[in-house]
Coordinates of C-alpha atoms and ligand atoms in Angstrom, one line a residue:
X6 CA 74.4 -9.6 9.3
X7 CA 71.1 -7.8 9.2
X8 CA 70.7 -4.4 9.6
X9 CA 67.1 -4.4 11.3
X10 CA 67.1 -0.4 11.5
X11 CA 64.4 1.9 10.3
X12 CA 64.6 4.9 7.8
X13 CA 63.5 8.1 10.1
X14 CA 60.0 8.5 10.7
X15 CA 58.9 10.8 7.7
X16 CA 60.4 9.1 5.1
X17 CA 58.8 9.7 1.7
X18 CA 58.4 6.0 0.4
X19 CA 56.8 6.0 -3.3
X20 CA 57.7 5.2 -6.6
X21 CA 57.8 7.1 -10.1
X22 CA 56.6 7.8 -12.8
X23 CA 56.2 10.3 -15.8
X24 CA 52.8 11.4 -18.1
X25 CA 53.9 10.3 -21.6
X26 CA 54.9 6.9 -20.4
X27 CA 51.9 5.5 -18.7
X28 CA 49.0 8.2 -19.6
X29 CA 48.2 7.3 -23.2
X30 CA 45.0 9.4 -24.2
X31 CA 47.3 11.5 -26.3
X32 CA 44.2 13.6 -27.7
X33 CA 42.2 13.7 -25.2
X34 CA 41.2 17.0 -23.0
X35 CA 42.3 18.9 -25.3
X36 CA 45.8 17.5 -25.1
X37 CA 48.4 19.2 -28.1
X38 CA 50.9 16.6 -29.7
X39 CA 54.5 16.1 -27.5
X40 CA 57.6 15.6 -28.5
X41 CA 56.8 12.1 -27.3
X42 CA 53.9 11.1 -29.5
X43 CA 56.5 11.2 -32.5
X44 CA 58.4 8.5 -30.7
X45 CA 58.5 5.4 -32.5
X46 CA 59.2 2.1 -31.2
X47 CA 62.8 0.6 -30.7
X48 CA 64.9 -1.6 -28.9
X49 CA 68.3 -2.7 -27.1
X50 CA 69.8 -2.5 -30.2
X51 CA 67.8 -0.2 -32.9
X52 CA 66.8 3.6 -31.2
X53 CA 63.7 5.0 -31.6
X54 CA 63.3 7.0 -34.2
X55 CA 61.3 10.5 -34.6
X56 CA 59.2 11.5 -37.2
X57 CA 58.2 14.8 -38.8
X58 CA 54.5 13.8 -38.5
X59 CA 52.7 10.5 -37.5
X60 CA 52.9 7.3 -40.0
X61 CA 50.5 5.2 -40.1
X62 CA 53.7 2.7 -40.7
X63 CA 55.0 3.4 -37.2
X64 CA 53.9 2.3 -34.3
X65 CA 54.3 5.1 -31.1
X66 CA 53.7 3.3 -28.0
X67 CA 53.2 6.3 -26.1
X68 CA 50.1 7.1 -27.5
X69 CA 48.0 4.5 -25.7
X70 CA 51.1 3.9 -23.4
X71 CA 49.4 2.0 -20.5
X72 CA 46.1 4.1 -20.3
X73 CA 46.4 5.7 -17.0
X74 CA 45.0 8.6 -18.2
X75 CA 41.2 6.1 -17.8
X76 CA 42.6 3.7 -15.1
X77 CA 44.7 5.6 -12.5
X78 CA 41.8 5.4 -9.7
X79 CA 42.1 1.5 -10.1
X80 CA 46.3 2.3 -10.2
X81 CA 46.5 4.6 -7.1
X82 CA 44.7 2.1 -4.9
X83 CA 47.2 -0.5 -5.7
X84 CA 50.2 2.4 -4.8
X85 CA 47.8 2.9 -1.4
X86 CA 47.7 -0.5 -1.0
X87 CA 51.6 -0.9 -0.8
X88 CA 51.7 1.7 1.4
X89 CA 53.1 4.8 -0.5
X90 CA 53.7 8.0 1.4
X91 CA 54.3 9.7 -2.0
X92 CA 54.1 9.3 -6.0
X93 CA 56.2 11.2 -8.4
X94 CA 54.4 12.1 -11.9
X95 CA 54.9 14.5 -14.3
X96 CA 52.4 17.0 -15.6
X97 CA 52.2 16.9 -19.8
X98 CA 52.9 20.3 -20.4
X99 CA 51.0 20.0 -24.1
X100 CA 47.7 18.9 -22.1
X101 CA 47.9 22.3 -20.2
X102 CA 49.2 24.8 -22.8
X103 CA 48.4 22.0 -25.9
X104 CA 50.9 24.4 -28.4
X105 CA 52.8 25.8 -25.7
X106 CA 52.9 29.3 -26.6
X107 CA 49.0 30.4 -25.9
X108 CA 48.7 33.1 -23.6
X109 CA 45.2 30.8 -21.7
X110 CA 45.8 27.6 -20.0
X111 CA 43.3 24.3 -21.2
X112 CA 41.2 23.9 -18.4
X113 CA 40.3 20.0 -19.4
X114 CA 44.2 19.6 -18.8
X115 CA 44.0 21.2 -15.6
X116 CA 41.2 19.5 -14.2
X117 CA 42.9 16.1 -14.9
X118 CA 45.7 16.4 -13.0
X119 CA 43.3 18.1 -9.8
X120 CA 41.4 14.9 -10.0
X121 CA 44.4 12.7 -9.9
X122 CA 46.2 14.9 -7.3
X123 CA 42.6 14.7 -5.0
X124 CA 43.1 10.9 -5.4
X125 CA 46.4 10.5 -4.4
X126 CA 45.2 12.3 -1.7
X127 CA 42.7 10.3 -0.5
X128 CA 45.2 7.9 0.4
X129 CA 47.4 10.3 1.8
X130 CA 49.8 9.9 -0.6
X131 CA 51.9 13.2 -1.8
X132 CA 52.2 13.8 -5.3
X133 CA 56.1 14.8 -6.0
X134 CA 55.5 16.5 -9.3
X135 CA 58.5 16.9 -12.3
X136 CA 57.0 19.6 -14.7
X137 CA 59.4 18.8 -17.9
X138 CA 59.8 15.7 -18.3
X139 CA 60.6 14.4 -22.1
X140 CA 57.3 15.9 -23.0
X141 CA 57.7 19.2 -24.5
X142 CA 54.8 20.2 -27.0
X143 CA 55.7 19.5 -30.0
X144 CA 54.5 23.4 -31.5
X145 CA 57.1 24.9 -29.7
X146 CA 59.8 22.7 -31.6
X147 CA 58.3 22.9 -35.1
X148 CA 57.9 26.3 -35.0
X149 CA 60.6 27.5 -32.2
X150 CA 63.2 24.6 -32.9
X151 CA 62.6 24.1 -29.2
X152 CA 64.7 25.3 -26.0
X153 CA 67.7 26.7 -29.2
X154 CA 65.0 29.5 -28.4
X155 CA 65.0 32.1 -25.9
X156 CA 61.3 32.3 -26.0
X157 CA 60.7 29.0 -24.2
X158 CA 61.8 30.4 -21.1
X159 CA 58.9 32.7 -20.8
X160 CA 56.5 29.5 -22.0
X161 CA 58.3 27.3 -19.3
X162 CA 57.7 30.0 -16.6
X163 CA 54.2 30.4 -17.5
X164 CA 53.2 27.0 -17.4
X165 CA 55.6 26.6 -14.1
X166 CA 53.3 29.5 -12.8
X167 CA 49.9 28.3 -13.6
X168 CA 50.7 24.9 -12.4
X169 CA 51.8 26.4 -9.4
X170 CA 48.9 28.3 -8.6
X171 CA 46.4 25.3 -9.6
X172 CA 47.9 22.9 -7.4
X173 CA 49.8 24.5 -4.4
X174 CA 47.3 23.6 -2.0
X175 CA 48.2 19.4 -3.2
X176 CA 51.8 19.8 -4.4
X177 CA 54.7 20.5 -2.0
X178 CA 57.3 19.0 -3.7
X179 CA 58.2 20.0 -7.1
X180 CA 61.2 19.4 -9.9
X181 CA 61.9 21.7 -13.0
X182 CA 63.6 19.6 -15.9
X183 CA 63.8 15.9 -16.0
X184 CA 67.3 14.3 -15.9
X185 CA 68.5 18.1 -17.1
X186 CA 72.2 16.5 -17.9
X187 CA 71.2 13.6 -19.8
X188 CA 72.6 15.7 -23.2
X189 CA 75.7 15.6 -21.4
X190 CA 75.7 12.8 -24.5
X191 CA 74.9 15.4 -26.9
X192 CA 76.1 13.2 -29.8
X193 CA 73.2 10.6 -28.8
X194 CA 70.5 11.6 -31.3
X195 CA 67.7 10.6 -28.5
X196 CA 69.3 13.0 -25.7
X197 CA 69.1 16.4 -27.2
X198 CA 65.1 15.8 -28.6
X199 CA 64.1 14.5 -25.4
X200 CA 65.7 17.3 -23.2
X201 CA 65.7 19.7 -25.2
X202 CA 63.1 18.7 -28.0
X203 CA 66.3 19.7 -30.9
X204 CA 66.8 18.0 -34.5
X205 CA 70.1 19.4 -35.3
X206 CA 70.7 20.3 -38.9
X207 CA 73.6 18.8 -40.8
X208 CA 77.3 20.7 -40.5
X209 CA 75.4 22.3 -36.9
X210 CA 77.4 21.9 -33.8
X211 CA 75.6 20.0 -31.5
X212 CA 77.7 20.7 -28.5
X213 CA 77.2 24.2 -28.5
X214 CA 73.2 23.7 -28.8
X215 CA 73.4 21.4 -25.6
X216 CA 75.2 24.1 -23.9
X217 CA 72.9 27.0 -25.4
X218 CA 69.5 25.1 -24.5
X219 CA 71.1 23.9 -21.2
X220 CA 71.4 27.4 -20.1
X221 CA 68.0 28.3 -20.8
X222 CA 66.9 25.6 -19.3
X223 CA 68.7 26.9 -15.8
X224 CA 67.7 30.0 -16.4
X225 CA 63.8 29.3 -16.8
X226 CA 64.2 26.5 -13.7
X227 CA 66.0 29.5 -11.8
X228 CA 63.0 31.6 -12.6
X229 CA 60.8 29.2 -11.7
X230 CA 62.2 28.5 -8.0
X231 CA 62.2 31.8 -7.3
X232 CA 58.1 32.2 -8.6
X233 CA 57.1 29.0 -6.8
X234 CA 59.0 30.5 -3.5
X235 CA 57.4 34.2 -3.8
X236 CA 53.7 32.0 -4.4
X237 CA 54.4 30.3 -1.2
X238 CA 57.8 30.0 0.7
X239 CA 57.1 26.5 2.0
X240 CA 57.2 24.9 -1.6
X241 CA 60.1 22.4 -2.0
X242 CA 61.8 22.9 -5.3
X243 CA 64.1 21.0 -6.4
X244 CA 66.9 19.7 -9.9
X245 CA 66.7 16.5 -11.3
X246 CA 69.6 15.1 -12.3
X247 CA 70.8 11.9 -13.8
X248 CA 73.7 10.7 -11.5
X249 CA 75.9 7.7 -13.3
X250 CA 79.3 8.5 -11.2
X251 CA 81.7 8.1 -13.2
X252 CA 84.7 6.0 -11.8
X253 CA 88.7 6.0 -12.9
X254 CA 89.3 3.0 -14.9
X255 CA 93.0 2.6 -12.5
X256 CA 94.2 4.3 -9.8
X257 CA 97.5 6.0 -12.7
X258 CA 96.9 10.1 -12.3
X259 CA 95.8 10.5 -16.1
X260 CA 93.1 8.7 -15.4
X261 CA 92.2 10.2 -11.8
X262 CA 92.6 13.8 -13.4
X263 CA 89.9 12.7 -16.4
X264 CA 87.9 11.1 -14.6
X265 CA 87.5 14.4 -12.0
X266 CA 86.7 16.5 -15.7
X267 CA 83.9 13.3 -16.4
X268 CA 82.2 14.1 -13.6
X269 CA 82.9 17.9 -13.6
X270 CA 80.9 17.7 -17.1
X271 CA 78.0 15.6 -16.7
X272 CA 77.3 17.6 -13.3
X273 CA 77.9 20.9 -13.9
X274 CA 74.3 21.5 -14.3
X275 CA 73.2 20.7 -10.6
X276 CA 76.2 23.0 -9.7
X277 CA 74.6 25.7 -11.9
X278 CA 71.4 24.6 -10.3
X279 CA 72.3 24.4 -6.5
X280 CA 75.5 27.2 -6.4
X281 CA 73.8 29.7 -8.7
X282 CA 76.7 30.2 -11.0
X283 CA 78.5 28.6 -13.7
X284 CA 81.8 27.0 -12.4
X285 CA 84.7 28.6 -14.0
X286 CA 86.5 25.5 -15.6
X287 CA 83.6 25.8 -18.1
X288 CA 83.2 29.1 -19.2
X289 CA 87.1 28.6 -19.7
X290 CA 85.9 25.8 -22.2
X291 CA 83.1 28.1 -23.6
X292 CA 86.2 30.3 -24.2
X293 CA 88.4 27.9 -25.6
X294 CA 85.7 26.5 -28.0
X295 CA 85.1 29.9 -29.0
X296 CA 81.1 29.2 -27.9
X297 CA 79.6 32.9 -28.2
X298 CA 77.1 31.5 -25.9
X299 CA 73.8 34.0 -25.2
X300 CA 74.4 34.0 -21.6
X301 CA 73.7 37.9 -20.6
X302 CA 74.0 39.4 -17.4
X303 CA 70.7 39.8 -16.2
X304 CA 70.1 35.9 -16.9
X305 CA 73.2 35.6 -14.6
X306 CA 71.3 37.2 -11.7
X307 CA 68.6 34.8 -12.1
X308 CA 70.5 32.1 -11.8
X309 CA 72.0 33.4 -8.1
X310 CA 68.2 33.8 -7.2
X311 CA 66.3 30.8 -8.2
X312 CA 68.8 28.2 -6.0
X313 CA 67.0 24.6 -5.6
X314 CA 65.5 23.5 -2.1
X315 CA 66.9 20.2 -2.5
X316 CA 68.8 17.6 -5.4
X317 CA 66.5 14.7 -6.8
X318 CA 68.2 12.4 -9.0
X319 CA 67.8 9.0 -10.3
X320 CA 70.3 6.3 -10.2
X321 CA 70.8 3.1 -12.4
X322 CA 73.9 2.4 -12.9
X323 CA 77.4 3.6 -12.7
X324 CA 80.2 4.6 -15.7
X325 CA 83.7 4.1 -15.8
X326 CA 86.1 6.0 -17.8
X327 CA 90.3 6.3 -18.4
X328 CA 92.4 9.2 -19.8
X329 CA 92.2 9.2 -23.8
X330 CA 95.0 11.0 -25.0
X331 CA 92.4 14.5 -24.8
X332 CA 91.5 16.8 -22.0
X333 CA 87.5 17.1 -22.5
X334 CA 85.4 14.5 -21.8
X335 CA 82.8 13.0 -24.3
X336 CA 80.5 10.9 -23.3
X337 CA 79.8 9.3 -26.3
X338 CA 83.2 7.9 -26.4
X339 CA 85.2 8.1 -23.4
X340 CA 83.2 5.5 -21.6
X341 CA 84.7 2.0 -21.2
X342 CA 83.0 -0.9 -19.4
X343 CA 83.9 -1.5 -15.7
X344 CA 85.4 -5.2 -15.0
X345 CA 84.2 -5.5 -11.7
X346 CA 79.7 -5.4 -12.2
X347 CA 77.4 -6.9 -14.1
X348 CA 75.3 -5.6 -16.2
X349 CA 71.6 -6.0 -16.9
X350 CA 69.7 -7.8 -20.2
X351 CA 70.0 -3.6 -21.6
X352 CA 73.5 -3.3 -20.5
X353 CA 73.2 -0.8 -17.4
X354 CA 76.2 -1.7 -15.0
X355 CA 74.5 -2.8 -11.5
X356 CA 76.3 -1.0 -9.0
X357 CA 74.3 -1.0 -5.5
X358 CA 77.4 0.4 -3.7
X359 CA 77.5 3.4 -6.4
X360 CA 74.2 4.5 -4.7
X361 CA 75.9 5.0 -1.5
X362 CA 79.2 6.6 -2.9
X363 CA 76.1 9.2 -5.6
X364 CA 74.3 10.0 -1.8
X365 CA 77.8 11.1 -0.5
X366 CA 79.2 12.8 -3.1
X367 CA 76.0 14.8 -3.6
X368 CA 76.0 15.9 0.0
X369 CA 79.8 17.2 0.0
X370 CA 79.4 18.8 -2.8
X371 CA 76.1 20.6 -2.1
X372 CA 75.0 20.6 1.6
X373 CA 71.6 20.1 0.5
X374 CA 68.6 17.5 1.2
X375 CA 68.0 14.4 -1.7
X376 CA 65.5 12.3 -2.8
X377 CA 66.2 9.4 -5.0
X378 CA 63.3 9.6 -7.5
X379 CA 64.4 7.3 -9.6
X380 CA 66.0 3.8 -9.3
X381 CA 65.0 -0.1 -10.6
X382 CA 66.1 -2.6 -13.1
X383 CA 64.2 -2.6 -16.1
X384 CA 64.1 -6.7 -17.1
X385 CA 62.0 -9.3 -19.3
X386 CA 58.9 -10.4 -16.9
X387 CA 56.7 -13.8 -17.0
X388 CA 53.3 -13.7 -15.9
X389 CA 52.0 -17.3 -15.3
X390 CA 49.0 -18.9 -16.4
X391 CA 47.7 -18.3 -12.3
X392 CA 48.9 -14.5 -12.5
X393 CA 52.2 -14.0 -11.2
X394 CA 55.1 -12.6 -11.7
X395 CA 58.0 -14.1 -9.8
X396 CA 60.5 -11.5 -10.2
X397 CA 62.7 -12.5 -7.3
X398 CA 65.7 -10.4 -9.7
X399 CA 64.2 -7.5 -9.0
X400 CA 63.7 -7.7 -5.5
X401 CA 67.6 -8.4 -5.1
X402 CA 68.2 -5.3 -7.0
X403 CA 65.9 -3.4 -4.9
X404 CA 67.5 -5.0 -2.0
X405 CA 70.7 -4.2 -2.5
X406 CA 70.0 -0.6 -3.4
X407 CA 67.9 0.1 -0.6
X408 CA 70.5 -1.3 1.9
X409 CA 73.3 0.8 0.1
X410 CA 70.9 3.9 1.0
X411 CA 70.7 2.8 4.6
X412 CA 73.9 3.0 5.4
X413 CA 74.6 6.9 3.5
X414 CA 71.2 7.6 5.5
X415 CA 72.1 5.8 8.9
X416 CA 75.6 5.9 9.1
X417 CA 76.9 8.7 6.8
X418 CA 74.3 10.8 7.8
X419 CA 73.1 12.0 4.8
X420 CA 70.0 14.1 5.1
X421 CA 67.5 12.0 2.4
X422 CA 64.2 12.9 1.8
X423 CA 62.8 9.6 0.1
X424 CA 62.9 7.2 -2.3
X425 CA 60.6 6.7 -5.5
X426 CA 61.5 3.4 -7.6
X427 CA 61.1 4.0 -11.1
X428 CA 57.8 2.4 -13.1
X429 CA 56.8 1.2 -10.0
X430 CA 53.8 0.1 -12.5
X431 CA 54.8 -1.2 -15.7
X432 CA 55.0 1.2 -18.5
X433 CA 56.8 2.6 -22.1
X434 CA 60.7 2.7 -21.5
X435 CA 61.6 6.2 -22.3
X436 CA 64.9 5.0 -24.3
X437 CA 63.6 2.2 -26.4
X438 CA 59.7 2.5 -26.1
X439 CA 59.4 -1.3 -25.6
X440 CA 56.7 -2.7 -22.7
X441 CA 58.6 -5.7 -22.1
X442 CA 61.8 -3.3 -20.5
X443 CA 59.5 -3.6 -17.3
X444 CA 60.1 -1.7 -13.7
X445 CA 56.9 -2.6 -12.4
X446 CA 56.0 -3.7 -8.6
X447 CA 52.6 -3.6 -10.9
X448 CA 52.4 -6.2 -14.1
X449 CA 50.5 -4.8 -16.9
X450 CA 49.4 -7.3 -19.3
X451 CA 50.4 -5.1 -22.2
X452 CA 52.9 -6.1 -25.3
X453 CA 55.4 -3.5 -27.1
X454 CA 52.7 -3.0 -29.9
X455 CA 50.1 -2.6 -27.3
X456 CA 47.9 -5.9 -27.2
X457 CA 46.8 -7.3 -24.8
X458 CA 44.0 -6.9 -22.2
X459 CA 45.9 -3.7 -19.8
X460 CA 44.9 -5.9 -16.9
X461 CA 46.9 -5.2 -13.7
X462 CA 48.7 -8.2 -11.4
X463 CA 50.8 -7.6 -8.7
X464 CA 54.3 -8.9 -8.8
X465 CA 56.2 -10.7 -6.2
X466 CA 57.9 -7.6 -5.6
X467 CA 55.0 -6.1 -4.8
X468 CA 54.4 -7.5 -1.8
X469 CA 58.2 -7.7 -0.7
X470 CA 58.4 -3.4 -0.9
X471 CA 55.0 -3.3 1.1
X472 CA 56.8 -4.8 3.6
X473 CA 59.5 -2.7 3.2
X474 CA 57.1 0.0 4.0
X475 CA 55.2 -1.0 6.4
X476 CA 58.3 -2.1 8.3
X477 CA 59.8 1.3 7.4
X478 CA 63.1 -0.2 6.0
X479 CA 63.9 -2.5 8.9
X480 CA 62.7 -5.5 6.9
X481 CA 64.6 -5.8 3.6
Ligands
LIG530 P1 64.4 3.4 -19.7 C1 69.2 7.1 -19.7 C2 70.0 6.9 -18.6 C3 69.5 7.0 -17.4 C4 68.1 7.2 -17.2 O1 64.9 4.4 -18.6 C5 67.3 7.5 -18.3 C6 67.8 7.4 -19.6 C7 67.0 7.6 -20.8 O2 66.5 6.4 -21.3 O3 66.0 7.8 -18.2 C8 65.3 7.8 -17.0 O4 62.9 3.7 -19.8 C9 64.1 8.7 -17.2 C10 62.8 7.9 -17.3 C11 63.1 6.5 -17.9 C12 64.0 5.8 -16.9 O5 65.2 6.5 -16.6 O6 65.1 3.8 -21.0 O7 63.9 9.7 -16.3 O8 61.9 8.6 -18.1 O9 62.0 5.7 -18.2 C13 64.4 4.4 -17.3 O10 64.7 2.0 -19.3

């Protein structure tokens, strides 16, 4: 049966996006190297590697990425043109402290982001604004070995602070640290640089790094809320965190029990984030590791003070797990495929009703607003010689998501804030750094090594979620 109803009248429709992927102009303004401009390119099957300095045998697709840094007037007024109430980006930290540690901001960097801001605006659109996301300047991980160091909180703050400042008067909705729990994986080599910008040394335990940068990165997003709120109470801060819930292979209590640890460990972090305090099952781990974590007292404090205004998270995909024999999780092994979805060309497990069970669970657990800033299927695309890009696969995805959402929104009543597809233009996966891993409403006309002419074409989808807009979600 249909379900003609609409989504409530202020609904933040959008989509997403984040700086390294789609900016390019990695020099320019002033910009400092990232973290992401060592990036090399990989696939489904080889990861990405990282360099100590760039190769001129290696291509890095973020460098040009899909120029948005020239086009995003021409970009915006397609996002207008679908309707969006709102567009998540990301502000490259390295364009407005280029090393990360000065004590001056880069006023070229600055000014960028006013002029895209101002444009958004012109459309009415509201920027929705993540300030770490996978793009920590690569200076503070050469020469601090990145957040392993205390001293990034104060950089983190500062940057949090002037970005605050510049842009309060266009920004009300803000994020601190992109997908925070990603290095829940701490074993995956990719996880730990992109959080946390960390090469681990041989015989170095990565496990307790994750946990060690983790909590300075709460601690700096705690300081953080609480600066943004003293600038101006009415700012809306909020976590971003990854949710893949994580289901019990069977229904036999071994596998219940694990699966309730799973899920205890990969969201921990937007407990920290949302409670103010460390939930005690961990620092019983830290203790039974033996961790010696710097965790100190006054950092403690910050942590009850600097509570987010509300959960974003993205959703792709579900996990499934079942007891293995051990107590702790690890989620670089204890994963085991889930019998009952499919999953897509990059093996993400398609799970439109795990969207509606994530919204639910978030709100028991928290009591807080959400907003789904992330959510899409990343899949091949072919433009045809007229254009188009018949992508009727992703409109089913989107369907089936969106409709999931309904009903937490409509009939649960869960309190959701909006909903901001992810790559709702084309642009350089963040876990493989191909072109053709596409999320796009918008087609660029881009290939993984970067030829082709960056032209723009709007995808079927693109006119299925206008109408989704414009009908305000009773037309799916
Ligand atoms: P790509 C892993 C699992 C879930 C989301 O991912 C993830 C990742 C990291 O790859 O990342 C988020 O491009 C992230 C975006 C990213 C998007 O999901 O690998 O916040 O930066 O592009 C999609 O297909």
């Amino acid at each position: 049966a249909k379900d003609n109803r609409e989504f409530p009248a202020d609904f933040l429709w959008g989509g997403a996006v984040a700086a390294h992927q789609l900016e390019g102009g990695y020099q320019e303004g002033g910009k400092g190297l990232s973290i992401a401009d060592l990036f090399t390119l990989g696939d489904k099957d080889h990861p990405r590697t990282i360099t100590a300095k760039i190769e001129d045998d290696h291509y890095y697709p973020n460098h040009q990425a899909i120029d948005f840094y020239h086009r995003y007037p021409e970009d915006i007024k397609l996002f207008a043109e679908m309707g969006f109430k709102c567009f998540r980006t990301s502000i490259a930290w390295s364009r407005i402290f280029p090393n990360g540690d000065e004590e001056e901001p880069n006023e070229a960097g600055l000014k960028f982001y006013d002029d895209l801001f101002d444009e958004c605006l012109k459309y009415d659109i509201q920027p929705v604004v993540t300030l770490s996301h996978f793009e920590i300047p690569l200076h503070l991980v050469q020469e601090y070995g990145g957040w392993r160091d205390r001293r990034l909180i104060e950089f983190f703050v500062r940057f949090a602070d002037v970005c605050f400042r510049r842009y309060n008067n266009k920004v009300k909705y803000w994020m601190t640290f992109n997908e925070i729990n990603n290095q829940t994986n701490f074993e995956a080599a990719g996880h730990l640089y992109t959080n946390s910008g960390i090469i681990s040394q041989s015989g170095e335990d990565r496990e307790k790094l994750m946990y060690q940068a983790a909590h300075y990165e709460l601690v700096a997003s705690a300081q953080a809320v609480k600066l943004g709120h003293s600038i101006d109470p009415k700012m809306q801060i909020g976590s971003m965190i990854a949710m893949c819930p994580i289901y019990p292979l069977t229904s036999k209590p071994e596998d219940i029990l694990f699966t309730q640890r799973a899920m205890q460990t990969r969201y921990w972090f937007s407990d920290v984030h949302a409670n103010g305090y460390y939930p005690q099952w961990l620092l019983n781990f830290f203790d039974k590791k033996n961790f010696d974590l710097d965790i100190t007292t006054a950092d403690l404090a910050q942590l009850k003070e600097g509570t987010v205004d509300y959960i974003g998270f993205s959703y792709y995909m579900s996990f499934t797990t079942e007891y293995p024999g051990h107590e702790d999780f690890n989620e670089a092994h204890d994963l085991v495929a889930n019998p009952y979805v499919k999953a897509s060309e990059w093996g993400w497990q398609i799970d439109p009703t795990g969207l509606r069970y994530a919204l639910n669970w978030f709100t028991d657990r928290y009591h807080l607003p959400l907003f789904v800033v992330e959510n899409g299927l990343g899949a091949v695309d072919q433009l045809t010689e007229d254009h188009k890009v018949h992508d009727d696969y992703r409109i089913k995805y989107m369907h089936d998501h969106i409709l999931q959402m309904k009903k937490a929104v409509l009939d649960d009543g869960v309190d959701l804030m909006g909903y901001t597809p992810w790559g709702c233009i084309d642009l350089v996966s963040a876990g493989t750094g191909e072109m053709s891993k596409r999320y796009g409403f918008i087609y660029v006309d881009e290939d993984d090594y970067g030829r082709g002419s960056l032209d723009r074409y709007r995808k079927d989808s693109f006119y299925w979620y206008q109408n989704v807009i414009n009908t305000n979600g009773a037309e799916l």
